[in-house]
Short mmCIF file of C-alpha atoms in Angstrom, two decimals:
data_model
loop_
_atom_site.label_atom_id
_atom_site.label_comp_id
_atom_site.label_asym_id
_atom_site.label_seq_id
_atom_site.Cartn_x
_atom_site.Cartn_y
_atom_site.Cartn_z
CA MET L 4 15.46 -25.14 17.06
CA LYS L 5 16.32 -22.91 20.00
CA LEU L 6 15.05 -19.31 19.93
CA SER L 7 16.36 -16.45 21.98
CA VAL L 8 14.06 -15.11 24.67
CA LYS L 9 13.54 -11.94 22.64
CA SER L 10 12.55 -13.93 19.54
CA ASP L 11 10.20 -16.09 21.60
CA TYR L 12 8.52 -13.02 23.11
CA ALA L 13 8.26 -11.33 19.70
CA ALA L 14 6.61 -14.40 18.17
CA ARG L 15 4.17 -14.68 21.09
CA ALA L 16 3.35 -10.97 20.85
CA ILE L 17 2.62 -11.24 17.12
CA LEU L 18 0.41 -14.29 17.65
CA GLY L 19 -1.40 -12.52 20.47
CA LEU L 20 -2.04 -9.49 18.27
CA ALA L 21 -3.19 -11.75 15.43
CA ARG L 22 -5.86 -13.26 17.70
CA HIS L 23 -7.35 -9.79 18.27
CA PHE L 24 -6.98 -8.57 14.68
CA ALA L 25 -10.49 -9.57 13.56
CA SER L 26 -12.06 -7.29 16.18
CA GLY L 27 -10.33 -4.29 14.60
CA LYS L 28 -9.51 -2.87 18.04
CA ALA L 29 -6.00 -2.07 19.19
CA VAL L 30 -4.60 -4.17 22.05
CA ARG L 31 -3.06 -2.35 25.00
CA VAL L 32 0.50 -3.34 25.92
CA GLU L 33 -0.53 -4.24 29.47
CA ASP L 34 -3.26 -6.58 28.21
CA LEU L 35 -0.97 -8.28 25.71
CA ALA L 36 1.80 -8.63 28.29
CA GLY L 37 -0.61 -10.27 30.72
CA GLU L 38 -2.05 -12.66 28.13
CA GLN L 39 1.37 -13.74 26.87
CA SER L 40 3.26 -13.64 30.21
CA ILE L 41 5.80 -11.14 28.89
CA PRO L 42 7.25 -8.34 31.06
CA SER L 43 5.54 -5.17 29.83
CA ASN L 44 8.74 -3.06 29.81
CA TYR L 45 10.46 -5.62 27.59
CA LEU L 46 7.36 -6.00 25.40
CA ILE L 47 7.33 -2.27 24.70
CA GLN L 48 10.90 -2.46 23.37
CA ILE L 49 10.01 -5.45 21.18
CA LEU L 50 6.88 -3.76 19.81
CA ILE L 51 8.88 -0.64 18.91
CA GLU L 52 11.26 -2.81 16.86
CA LEU L 53 8.36 -4.65 15.22
CA LYS L 54 6.73 -1.32 14.39
CA SER L 55 9.88 0.00 12.72
CA ALA L 56 10.00 -3.21 10.66
CA GLY L 57 6.39 -2.63 9.56
CA ILE L 58 5.07 -5.80 11.21
CA VAL L 59 2.78 -4.10 13.74
CA ARG L 60 1.01 -0.77 13.79
CA SER L 61 0.42 1.50 16.77
CA VAL L 62 -2.69 3.53 17.52
CA ARG L 63 -2.49 6.57 19.78
CA GLY L 64 -5.08 7.86 22.20
CA LYS L 65 -7.51 6.54 24.78
CA GLU L 66 -8.40 3.49 22.69
CA GLY L 67 -4.80 3.08 21.56
CA GLY L 68 -2.50 0.12 21.50
CA TYR L 69 -1.06 -2.12 18.83
CA LEU L 70 -2.53 -3.94 15.82
#
């Protein structure tokens, strides 16, 4: 099965967030982008869509990021 680049990046982002879920700490976009080799500007757009779908959650502030 062939996935679009956006679908591939979204799946990798979700898996990356899942790896950090047990720690209970939010993952910064820059850290996730680096780990998954995804351009951070594009990752932000994907995470916004995933948030609106209720798949990920964002945390604001100094310790903020995505869960």
